[in-house]
Short mmCIF file of C-alpha atoms and ligand atoms in Angstrom, two decimals:
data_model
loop_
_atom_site.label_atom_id
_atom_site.label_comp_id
_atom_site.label_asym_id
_atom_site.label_seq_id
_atom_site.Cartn_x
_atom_site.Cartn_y
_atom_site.Cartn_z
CA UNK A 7 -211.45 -34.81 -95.52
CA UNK A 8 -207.85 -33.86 -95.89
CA UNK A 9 -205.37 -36.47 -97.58
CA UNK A 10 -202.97 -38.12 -95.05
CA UNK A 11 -199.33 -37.84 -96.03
CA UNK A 12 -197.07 -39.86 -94.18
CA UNK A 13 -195.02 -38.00 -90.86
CA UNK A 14 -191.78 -37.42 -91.64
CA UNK A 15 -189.58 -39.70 -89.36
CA UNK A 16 -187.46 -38.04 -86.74
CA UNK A 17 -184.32 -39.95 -85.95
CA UNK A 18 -182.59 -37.11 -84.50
CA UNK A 19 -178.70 -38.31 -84.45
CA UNK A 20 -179.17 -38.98 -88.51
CA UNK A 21 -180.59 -35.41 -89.06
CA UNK A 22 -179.29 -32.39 -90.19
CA UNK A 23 -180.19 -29.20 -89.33
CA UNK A 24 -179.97 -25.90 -91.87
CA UNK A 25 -180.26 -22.80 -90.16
CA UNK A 26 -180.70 -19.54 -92.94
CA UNK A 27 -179.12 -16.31 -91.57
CA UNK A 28 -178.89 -13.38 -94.23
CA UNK A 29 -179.82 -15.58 -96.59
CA UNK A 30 -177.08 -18.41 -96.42
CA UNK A 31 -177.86 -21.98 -94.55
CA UNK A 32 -175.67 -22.85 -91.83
CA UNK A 33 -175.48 -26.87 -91.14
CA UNK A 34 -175.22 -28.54 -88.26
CA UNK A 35 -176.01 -32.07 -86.99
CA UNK A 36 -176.32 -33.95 -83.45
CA UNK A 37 -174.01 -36.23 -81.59
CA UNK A 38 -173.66 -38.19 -78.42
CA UNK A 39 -170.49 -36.21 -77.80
CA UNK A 40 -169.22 -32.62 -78.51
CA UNK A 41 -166.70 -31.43 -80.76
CA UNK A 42 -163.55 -29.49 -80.22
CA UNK A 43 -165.87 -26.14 -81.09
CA UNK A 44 -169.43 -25.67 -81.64
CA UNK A 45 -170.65 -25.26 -85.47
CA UNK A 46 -169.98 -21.73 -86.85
CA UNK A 47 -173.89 -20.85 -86.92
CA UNK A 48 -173.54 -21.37 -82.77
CA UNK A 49 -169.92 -19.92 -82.79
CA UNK A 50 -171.14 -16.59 -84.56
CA UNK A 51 -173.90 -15.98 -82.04
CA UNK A 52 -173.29 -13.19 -79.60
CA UNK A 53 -173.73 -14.16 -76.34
CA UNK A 54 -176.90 -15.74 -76.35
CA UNK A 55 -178.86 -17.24 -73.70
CA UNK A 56 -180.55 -19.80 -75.21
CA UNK A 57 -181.74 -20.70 -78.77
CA UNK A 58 -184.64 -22.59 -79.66
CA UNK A 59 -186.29 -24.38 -82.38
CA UNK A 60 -189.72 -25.27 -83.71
CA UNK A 61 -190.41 -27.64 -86.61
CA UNK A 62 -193.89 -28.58 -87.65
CA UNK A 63 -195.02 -32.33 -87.94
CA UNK A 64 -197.94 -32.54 -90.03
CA UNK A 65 -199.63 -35.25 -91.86
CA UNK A 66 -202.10 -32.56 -93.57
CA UNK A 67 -199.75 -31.07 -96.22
CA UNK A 68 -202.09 -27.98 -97.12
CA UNK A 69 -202.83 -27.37 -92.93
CA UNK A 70 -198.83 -27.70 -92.38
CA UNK A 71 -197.87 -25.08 -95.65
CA UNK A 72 -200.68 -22.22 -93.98
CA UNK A 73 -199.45 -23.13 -90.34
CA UNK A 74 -195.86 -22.19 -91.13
CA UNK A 75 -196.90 -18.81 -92.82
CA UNK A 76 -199.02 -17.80 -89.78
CA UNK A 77 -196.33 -19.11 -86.86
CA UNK A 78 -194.11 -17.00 -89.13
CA UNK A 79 -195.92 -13.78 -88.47
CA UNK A 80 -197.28 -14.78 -84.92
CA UNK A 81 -193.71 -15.37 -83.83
CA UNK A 82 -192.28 -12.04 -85.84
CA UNK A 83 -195.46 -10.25 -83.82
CA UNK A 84 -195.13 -11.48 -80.74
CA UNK A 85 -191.39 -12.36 -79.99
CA UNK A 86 -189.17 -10.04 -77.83
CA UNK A 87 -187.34 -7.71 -80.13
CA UNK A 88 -184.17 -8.74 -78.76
CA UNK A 89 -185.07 -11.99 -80.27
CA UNK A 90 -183.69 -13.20 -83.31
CA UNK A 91 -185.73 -15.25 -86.01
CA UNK A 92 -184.34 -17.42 -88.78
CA UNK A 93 -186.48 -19.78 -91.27
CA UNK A 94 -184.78 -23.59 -90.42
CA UNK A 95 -185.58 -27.24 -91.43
CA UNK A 96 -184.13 -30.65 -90.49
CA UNK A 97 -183.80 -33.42 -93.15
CA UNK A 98 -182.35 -36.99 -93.40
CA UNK A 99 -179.80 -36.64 -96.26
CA UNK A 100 -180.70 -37.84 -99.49
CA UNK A 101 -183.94 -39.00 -97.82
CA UNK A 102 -187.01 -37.60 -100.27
CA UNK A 103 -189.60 -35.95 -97.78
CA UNK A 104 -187.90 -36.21 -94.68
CA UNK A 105 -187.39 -32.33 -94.58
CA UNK A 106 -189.35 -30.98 -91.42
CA UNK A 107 -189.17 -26.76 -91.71
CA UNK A 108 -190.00 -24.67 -89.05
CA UNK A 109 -187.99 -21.32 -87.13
CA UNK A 110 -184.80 -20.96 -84.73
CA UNK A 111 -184.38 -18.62 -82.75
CA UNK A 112 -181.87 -17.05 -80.51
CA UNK A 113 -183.24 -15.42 -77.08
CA UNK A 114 -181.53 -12.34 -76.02
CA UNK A 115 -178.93 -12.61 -73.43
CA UNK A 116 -181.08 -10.27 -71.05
CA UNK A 117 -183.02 -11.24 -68.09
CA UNK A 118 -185.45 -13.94 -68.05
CA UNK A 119 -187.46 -13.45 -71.37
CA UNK A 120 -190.92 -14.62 -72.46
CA UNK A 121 -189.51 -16.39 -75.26
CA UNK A 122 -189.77 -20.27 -73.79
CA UNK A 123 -193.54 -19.68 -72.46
CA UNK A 124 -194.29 -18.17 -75.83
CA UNK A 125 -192.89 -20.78 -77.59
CA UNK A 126 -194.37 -23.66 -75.83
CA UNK A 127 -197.99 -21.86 -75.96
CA UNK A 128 -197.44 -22.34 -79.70
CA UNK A 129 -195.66 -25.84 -79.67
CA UNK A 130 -198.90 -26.83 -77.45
CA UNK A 131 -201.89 -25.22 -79.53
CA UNK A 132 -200.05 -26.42 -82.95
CA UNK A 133 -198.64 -29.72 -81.88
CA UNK A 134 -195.08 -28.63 -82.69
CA UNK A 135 -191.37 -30.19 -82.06
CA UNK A 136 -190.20 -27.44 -79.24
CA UNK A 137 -186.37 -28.47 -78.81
CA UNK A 138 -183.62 -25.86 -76.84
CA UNK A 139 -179.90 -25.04 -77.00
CA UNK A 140 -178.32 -24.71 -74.29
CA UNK A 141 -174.52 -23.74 -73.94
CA UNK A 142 -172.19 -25.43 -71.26
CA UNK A 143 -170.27 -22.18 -69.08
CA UNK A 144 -167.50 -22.24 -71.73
CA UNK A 145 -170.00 -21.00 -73.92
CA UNK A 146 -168.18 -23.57 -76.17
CA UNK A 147 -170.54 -26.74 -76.31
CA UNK A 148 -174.35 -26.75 -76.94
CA UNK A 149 -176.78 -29.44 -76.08
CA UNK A 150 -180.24 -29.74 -77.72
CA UNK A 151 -183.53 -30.68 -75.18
CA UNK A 152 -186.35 -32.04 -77.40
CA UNK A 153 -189.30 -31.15 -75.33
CA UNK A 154 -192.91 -32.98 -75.04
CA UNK A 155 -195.73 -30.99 -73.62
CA UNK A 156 -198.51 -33.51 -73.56
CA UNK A 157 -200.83 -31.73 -71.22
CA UNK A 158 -199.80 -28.64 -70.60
CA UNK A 159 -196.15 -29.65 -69.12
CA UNK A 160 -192.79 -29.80 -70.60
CA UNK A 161 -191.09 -32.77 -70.28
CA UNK A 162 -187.60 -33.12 -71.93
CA UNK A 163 -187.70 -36.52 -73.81
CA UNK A 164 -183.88 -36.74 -72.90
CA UNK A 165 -182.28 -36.44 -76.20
CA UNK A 166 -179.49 -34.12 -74.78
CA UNK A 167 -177.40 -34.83 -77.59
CA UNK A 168 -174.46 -32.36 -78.37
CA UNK A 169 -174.83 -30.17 -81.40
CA UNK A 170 -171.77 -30.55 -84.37
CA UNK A 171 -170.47 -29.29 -87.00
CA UNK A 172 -172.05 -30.90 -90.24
CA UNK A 173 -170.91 -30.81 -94.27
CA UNK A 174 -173.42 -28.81 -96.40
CA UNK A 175 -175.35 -31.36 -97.81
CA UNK A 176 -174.63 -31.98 -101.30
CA UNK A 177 -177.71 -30.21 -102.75
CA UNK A 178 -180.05 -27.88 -100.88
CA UNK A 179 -182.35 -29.69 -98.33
CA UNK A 180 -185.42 -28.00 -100.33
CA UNK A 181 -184.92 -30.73 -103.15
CA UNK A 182 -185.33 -33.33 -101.21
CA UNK A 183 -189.35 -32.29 -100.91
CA UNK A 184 -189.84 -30.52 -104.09
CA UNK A 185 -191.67 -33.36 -106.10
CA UNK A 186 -195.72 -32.13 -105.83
CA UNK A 187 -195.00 -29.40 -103.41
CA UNK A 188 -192.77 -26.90 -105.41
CA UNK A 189 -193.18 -28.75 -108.97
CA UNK A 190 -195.83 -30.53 -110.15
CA UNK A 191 -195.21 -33.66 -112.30
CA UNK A 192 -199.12 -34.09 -113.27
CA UNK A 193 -202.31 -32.67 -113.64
CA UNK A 194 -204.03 -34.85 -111.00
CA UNK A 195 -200.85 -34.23 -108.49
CA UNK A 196 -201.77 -30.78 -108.66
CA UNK A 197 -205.37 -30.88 -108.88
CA UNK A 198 -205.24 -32.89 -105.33
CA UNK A 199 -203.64 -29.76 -104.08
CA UNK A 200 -206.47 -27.97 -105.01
CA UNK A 201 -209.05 -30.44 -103.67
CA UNK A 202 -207.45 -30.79 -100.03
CA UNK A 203 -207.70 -26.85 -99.72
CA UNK A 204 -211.02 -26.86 -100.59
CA UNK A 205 -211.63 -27.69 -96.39
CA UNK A 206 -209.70 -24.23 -95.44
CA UNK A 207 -210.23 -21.77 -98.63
CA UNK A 208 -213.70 -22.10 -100.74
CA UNK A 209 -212.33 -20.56 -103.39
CA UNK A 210 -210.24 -23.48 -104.42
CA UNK A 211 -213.49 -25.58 -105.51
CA UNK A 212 -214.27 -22.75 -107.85
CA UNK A 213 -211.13 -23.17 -109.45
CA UNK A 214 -211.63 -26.60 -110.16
CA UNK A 215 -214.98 -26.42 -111.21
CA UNK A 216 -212.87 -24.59 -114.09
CA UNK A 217 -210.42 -27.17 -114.31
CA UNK A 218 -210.89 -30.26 -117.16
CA UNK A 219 -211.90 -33.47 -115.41
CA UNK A 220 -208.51 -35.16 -116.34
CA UNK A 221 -204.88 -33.79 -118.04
CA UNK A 222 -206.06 -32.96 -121.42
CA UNK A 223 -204.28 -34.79 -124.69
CA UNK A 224 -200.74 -34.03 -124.91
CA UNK A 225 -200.68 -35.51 -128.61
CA UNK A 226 -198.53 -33.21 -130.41
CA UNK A 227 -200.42 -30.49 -132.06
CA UNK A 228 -201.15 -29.88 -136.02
CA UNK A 229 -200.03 -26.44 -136.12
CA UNK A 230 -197.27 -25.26 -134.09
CA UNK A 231 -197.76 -24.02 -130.52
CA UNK A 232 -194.75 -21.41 -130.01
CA UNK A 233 -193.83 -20.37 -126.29
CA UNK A 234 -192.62 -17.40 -125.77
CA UNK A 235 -190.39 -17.19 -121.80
CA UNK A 236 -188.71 -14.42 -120.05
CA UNK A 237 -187.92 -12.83 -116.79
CA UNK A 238 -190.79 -9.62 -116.72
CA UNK A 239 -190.34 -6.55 -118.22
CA UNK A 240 -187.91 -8.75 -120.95
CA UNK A 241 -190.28 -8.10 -124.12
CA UNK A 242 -192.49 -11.00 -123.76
CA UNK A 243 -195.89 -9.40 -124.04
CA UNK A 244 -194.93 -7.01 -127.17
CA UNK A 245 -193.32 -10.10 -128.76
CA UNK A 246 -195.89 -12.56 -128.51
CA UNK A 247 -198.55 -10.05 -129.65
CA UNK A 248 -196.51 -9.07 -132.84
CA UNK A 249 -195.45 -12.69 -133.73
CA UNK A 250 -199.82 -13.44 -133.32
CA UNK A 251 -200.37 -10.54 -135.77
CA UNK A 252 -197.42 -12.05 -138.28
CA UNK A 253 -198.10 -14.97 -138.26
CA UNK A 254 -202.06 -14.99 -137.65
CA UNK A 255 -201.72 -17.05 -134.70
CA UNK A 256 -204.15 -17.64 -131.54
CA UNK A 257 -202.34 -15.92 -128.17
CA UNK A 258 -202.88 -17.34 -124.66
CA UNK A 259 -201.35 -16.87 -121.51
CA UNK A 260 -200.64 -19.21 -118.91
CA UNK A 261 -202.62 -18.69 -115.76
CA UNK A 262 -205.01 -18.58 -118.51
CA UNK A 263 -207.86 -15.92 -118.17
CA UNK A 264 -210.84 -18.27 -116.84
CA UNK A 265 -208.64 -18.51 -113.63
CA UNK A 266 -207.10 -14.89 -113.49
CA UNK A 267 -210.45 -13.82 -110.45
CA UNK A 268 -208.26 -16.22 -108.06
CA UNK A 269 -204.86 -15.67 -108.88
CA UNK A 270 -204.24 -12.94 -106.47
CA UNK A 271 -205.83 -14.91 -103.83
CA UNK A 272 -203.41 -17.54 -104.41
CA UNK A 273 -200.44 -15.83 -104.92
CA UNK A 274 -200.83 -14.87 -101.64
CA UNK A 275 -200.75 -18.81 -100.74
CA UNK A 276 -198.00 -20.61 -99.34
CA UNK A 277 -196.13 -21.99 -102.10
CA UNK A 278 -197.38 -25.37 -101.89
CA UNK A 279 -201.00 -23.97 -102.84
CA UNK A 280 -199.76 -21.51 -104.95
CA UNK A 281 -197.44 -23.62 -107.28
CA UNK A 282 -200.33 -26.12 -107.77
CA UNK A 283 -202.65 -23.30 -109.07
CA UNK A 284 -200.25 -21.95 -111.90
CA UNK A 285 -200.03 -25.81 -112.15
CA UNK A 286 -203.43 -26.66 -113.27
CA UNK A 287 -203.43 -22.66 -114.91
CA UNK A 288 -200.79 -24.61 -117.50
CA UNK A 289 -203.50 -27.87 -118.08
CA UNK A 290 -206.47 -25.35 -118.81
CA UNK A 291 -204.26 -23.38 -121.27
CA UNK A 292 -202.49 -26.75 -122.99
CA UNK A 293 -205.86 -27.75 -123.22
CA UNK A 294 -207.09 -24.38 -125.04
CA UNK A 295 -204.23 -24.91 -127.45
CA UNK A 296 -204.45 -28.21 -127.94
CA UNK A 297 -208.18 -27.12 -129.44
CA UNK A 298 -206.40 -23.61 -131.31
CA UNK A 299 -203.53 -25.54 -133.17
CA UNK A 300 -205.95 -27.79 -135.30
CA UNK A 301 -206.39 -24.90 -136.92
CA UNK A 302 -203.87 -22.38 -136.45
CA UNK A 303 -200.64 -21.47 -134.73
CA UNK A 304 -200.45 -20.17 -131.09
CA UNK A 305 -198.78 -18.84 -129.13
CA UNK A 306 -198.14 -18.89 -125.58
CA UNK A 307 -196.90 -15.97 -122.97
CA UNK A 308 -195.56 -18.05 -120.60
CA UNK A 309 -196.07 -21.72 -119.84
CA UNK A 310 -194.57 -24.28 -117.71
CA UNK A 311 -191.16 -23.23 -117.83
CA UNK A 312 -192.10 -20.22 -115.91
CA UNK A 313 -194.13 -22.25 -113.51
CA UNK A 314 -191.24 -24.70 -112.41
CA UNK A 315 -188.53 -22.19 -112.69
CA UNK A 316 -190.22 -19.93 -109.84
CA UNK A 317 -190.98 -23.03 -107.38
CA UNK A 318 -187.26 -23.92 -107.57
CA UNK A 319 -185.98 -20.82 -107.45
CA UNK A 320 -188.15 -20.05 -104.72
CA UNK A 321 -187.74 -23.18 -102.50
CA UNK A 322 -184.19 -23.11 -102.65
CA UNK A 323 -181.89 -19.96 -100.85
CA UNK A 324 -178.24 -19.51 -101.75
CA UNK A 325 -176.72 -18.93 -105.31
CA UNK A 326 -177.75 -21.37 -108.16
CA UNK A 327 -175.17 -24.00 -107.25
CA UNK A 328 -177.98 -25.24 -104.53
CA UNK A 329 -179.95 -25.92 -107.50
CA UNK A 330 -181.23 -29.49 -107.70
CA UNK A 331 -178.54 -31.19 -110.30
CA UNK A 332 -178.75 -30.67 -113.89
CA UNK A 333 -180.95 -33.52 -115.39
CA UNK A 334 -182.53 -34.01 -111.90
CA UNK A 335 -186.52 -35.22 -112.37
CA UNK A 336 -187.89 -31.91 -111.20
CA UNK A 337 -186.75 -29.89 -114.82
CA UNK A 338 -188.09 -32.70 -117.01
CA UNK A 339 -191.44 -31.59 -118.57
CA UNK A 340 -194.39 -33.13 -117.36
CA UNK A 341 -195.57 -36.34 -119.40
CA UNK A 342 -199.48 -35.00 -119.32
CA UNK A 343 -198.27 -31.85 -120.16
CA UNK A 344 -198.45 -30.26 -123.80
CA UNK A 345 -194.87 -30.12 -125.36
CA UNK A 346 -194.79 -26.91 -127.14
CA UNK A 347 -193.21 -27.42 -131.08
CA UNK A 348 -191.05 -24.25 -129.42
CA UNK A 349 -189.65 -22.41 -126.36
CA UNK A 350 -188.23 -18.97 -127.06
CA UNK A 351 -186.51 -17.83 -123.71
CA UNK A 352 -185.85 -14.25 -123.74
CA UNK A 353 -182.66 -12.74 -122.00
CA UNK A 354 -182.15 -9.64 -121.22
CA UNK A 355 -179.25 -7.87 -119.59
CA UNK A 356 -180.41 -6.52 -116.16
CA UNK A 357 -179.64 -3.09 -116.35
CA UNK A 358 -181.84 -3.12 -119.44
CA UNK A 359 -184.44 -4.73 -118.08
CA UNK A 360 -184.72 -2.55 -114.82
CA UNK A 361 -184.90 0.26 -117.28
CA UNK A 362 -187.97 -1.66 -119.68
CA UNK A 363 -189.81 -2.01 -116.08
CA UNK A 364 -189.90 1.36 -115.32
CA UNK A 365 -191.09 2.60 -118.68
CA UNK A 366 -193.50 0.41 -118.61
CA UNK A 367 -194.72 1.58 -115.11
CA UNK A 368 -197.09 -1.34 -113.67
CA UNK A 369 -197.03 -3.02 -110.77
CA UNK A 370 -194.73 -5.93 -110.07
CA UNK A 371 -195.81 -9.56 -108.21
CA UNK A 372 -193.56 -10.31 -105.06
CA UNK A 373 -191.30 -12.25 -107.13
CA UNK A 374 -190.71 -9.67 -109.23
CA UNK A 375 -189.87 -7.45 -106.32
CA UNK A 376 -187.43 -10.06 -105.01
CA UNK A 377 -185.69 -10.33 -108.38
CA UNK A 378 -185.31 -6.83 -108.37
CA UNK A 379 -182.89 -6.50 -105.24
CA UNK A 380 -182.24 -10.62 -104.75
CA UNK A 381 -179.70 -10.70 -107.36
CA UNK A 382 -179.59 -14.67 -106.02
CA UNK A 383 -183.00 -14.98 -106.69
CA UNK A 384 -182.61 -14.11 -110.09
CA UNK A 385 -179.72 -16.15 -111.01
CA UNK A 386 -181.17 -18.99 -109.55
CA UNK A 387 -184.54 -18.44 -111.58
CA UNK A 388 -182.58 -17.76 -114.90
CA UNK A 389 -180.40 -21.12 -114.04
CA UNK A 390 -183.71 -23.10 -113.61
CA UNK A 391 -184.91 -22.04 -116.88
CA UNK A 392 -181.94 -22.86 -118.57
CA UNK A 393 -182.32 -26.64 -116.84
CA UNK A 394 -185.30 -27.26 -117.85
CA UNK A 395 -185.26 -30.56 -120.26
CA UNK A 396 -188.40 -31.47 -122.80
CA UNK A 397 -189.40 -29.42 -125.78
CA UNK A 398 -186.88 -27.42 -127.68
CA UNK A 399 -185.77 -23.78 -126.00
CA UNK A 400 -183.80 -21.62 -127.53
CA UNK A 401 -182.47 -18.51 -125.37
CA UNK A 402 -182.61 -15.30 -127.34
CA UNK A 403 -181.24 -11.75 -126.81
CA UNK A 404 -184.35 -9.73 -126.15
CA UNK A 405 -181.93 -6.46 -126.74
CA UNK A 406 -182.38 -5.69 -130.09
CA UNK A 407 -185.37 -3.37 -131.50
CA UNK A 408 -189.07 -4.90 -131.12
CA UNK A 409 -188.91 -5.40 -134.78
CA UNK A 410 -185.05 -6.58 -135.09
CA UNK A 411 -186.51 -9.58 -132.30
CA UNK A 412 -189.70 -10.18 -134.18
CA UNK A 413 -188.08 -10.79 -137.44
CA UNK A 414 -184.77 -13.11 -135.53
CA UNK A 415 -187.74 -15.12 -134.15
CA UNK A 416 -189.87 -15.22 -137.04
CA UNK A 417 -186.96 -16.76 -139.10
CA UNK A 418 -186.40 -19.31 -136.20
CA UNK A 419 -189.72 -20.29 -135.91
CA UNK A 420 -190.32 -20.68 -139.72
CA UNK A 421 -186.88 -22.58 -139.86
CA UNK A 422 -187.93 -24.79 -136.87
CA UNK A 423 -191.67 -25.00 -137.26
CA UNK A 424 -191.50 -25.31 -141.26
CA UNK A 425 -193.76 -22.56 -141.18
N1 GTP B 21 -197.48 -16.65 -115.71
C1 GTP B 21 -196.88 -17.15 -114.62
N2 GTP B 21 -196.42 -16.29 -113.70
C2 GTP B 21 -195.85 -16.82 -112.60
C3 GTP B 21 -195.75 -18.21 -112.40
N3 GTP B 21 -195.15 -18.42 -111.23
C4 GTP B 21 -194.89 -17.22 -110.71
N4 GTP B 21 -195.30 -16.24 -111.52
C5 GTP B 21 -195.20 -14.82 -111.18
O1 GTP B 21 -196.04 -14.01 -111.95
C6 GTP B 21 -195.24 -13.07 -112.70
C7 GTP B 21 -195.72 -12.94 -114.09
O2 GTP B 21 -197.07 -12.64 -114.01
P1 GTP B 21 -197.80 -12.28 -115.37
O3 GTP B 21 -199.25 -12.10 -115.18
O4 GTP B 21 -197.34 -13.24 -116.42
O5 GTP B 21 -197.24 -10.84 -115.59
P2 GTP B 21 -196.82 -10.33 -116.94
O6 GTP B 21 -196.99 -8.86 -116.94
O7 GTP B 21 -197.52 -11.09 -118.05
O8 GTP B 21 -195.34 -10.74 -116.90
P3 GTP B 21 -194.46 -10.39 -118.09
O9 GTP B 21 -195.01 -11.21 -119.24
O10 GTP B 21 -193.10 -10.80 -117.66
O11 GTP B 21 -194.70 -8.90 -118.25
C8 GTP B 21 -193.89 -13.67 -112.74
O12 GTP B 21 -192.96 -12.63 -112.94
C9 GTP B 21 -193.78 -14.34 -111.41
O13 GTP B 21 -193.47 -13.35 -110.43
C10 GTP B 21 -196.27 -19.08 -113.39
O14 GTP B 21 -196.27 -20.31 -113.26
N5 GTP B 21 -196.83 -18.50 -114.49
N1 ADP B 22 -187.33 -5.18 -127.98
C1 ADP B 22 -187.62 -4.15 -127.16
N2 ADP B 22 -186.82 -3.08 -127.10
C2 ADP B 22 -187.09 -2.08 -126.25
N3 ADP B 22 -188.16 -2.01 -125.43
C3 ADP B 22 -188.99 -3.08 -125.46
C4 ADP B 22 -188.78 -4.20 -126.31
N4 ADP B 22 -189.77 -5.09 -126.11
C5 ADP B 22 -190.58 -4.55 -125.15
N5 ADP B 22 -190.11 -3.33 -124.78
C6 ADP B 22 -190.68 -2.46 -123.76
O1 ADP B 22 -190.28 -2.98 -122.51
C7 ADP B 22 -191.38 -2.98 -121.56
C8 ADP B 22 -191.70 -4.43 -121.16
O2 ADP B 22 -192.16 -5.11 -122.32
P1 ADP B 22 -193.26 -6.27 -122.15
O3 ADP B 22 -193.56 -6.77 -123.52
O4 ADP B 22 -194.37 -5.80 -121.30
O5 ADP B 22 -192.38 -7.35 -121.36
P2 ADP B 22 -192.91 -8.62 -120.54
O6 ADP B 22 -194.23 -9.00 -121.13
O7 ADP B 22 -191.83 -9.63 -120.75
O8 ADP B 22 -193.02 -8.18 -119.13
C9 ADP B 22 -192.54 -2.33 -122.28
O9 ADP B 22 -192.60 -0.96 -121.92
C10 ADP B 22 -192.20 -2.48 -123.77
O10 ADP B 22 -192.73 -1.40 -124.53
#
């Protein structure tokens, strides 16, 4: 039985609507009358006949993340090419999980197009918010229609209010929803995740069968547990296996092995089911150091800094200053979570670590891709990191030699760790 969440409310005059084109967000917001001229995002269109948008309503958190991946490729399959097709949500400001997401789109300004029948086939079969733009003759005002189509007809619900300019919000809409669906703040928040997907992919009750039954002791540790962070490619793997063999430590990775059969199944997730599996991935590996550092150092190759700095960085578009605030809840390290005695973040300038990728010559995760040409997406992942509040992290220059780093770490951890 899914878990009910509860629907975001609409109040459409106190929303605000972000529209992404080429990667920025255009704002706008509704009124009972126009402004002098329409928002920019409606102002930049060429002539367009129409423009439409559908946000999803769900109650069912892990049925609403899967729905918007597969409208995304239904309507990218099936739309007009003339069509255009831009990711878009509507929030309250400052109003935690009001954000509803969903796709505009402008119809070409040819003759009459499929685009509304498609649309409302879709709006019907997935109980979705169907609302249209419509420009006055001017071309210089533009009304949205929110549309009902209880039983097969469409019936405007007579919002016609006028569409406005609106202020970016001060941080990006994404943060207003980010709490358990981007970053996790507990074991069990996560694990739920996990639990409600069980209903539409099997595979997740495997995964918790390997999960422990609650977040494991986060008591701090009797040997040190040293993290070791980094974009790819920036030396993380060759640094945490020399710094096991120096300092006869225990190395583990976070996902953790026991769960590496699923992780490609996940990773090709929406986030919300994806970020809660490298969630728990974190619990199962605190949990195996916890048991390791009675007896002997470890060390981790990546941990939860990784985890949360990907979800933000993913949820949020735009450079880093769309970031959630400095300080904000969503960088503070979980309280069930294991606070490592140390957090070595490796940096790496990026021509240098373009060139340590290709040497190396293995495959690269989607993200990896993105942060490859998305020079946004890496600034806003290496900005996350550097937010992240809890256990100690220390940013080091991964440029030197292997050895040069091993030994500038080794004399940081022994000054730190007393070891
Ligand atoms: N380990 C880990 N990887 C994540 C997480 N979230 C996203 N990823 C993605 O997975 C990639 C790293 O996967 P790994 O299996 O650690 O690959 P790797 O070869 O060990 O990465 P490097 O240590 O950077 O070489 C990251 O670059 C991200 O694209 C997370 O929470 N933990
Ligand atoms: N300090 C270093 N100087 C030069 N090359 C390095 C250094 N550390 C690692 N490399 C090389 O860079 C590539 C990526 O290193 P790796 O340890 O796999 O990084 P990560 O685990 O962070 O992805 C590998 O080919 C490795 O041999």
């Amino acid at each position: 039985m899914a878990a009910k969440h509860a629907l975001p409310v609409l109040r459409w005059s106190s929303r605000v609507f972000s529209v992404e084109l080429n990667g920025a967000p255009f704002y706008f917001a509704l009124a009972d009358r126009p402004e002098a001229e329409a928002p920019r995002l409606f102002g930049q269109l060429p002539r367009a006949r129409r423009c439409f948008s559908l946000l999803l309503r769900s109650a069912d958190r892990v049925h609403a993340a899967r729905l918007h991946a597969r409208l995304r490729d239904a309507l990218l399959r099936e739309l007009p090419p003339e069509c255009r097709l831009a990711p878009m949500c509507s929030f309250l400001p400052e109003v935690r999980d009001s954000v509803l997401r969903g796709f505009f789109l402008q119809d070409g300004p040819d003759s009459p197009s499929p685009t509304p029948r498609l649309l409302e086939a879709l709006a019907q079969q997935h109980a979705l918010l169907l609302c249209s733009y419509t420009p006055d003759r001017e071309n210089r005002h533009w009304t949205q229609h929110v549309w009902s189509l209880e039983g097969g007809t469409r019936v405007d619900v007579g919002t016609g209010l006028c569409v406005v300019c609106s202020e970016a919000p001060r941080c990006h809409p994404a943060a207003l929803s980010m709490i358990n669906s981007d970053v996790f703040r507990t074991f069990q928040d996560a694990r739920d995740v996990l639990t409600e997907c069980v209903a539409v992919l099997p595979e997740a009750s495997s995964v918790l069968e390997h999960l422990p039954s609650r977040a494991p002791s986060s008591a701090p540790p009797a040997f040190p547990v040293l993290v070791v962070e980094g974009l790819d490619a920036t030396g993380k793997t060759t640094l945490t296996e020399s710094l096991r063999d120096a300092l006869g430590a225990v190395l583990l990775r976070s996902p953790p092995q026991s769960l590496a059969p699923w992780r490609a199944l996940f990773d090709r997730e929406p986030p919300l089911l994806r970020r809660a599996f490298y969630a728990v991935g974190n619990y199962v590996t605190a949990e195996q150091a916890a048991q390791q550092a009675m007896k002997t150092p470890v060390v981790v190759d990546r941990f939860w800094h990784s985890t949360a700095a990907y979800a933000i960085a993913t949820a949020v578009s735009g450079p880093p200053s769309g970031l959630p605030d400095p300080g904000s809840e969503v960088y503070r390290w979980p309280a069930d979570l294991l606070r490592p005695s140390l957090v070595v973040l490796l940096t790496l300038d990026p021509e240098e670590r373009r060139r340590r990728l290709r040497d190396r010559g293995q495959g690269k995760t989607e993200e990896e891709r993105q942060l490859d040409h998305n020079q946004l997406f890496r600034l806003r992942v290496e900005e996350a990191y550097r937010r992240i509040s809890g256990p100690p992290c220390i940013a080091v220059d991964a440029s030197p030699s292997a050895d040069q780093l091993l030994q500038q770490v080794l004399l940081l951890v022994r000054s730190r760790c007393c070891l």
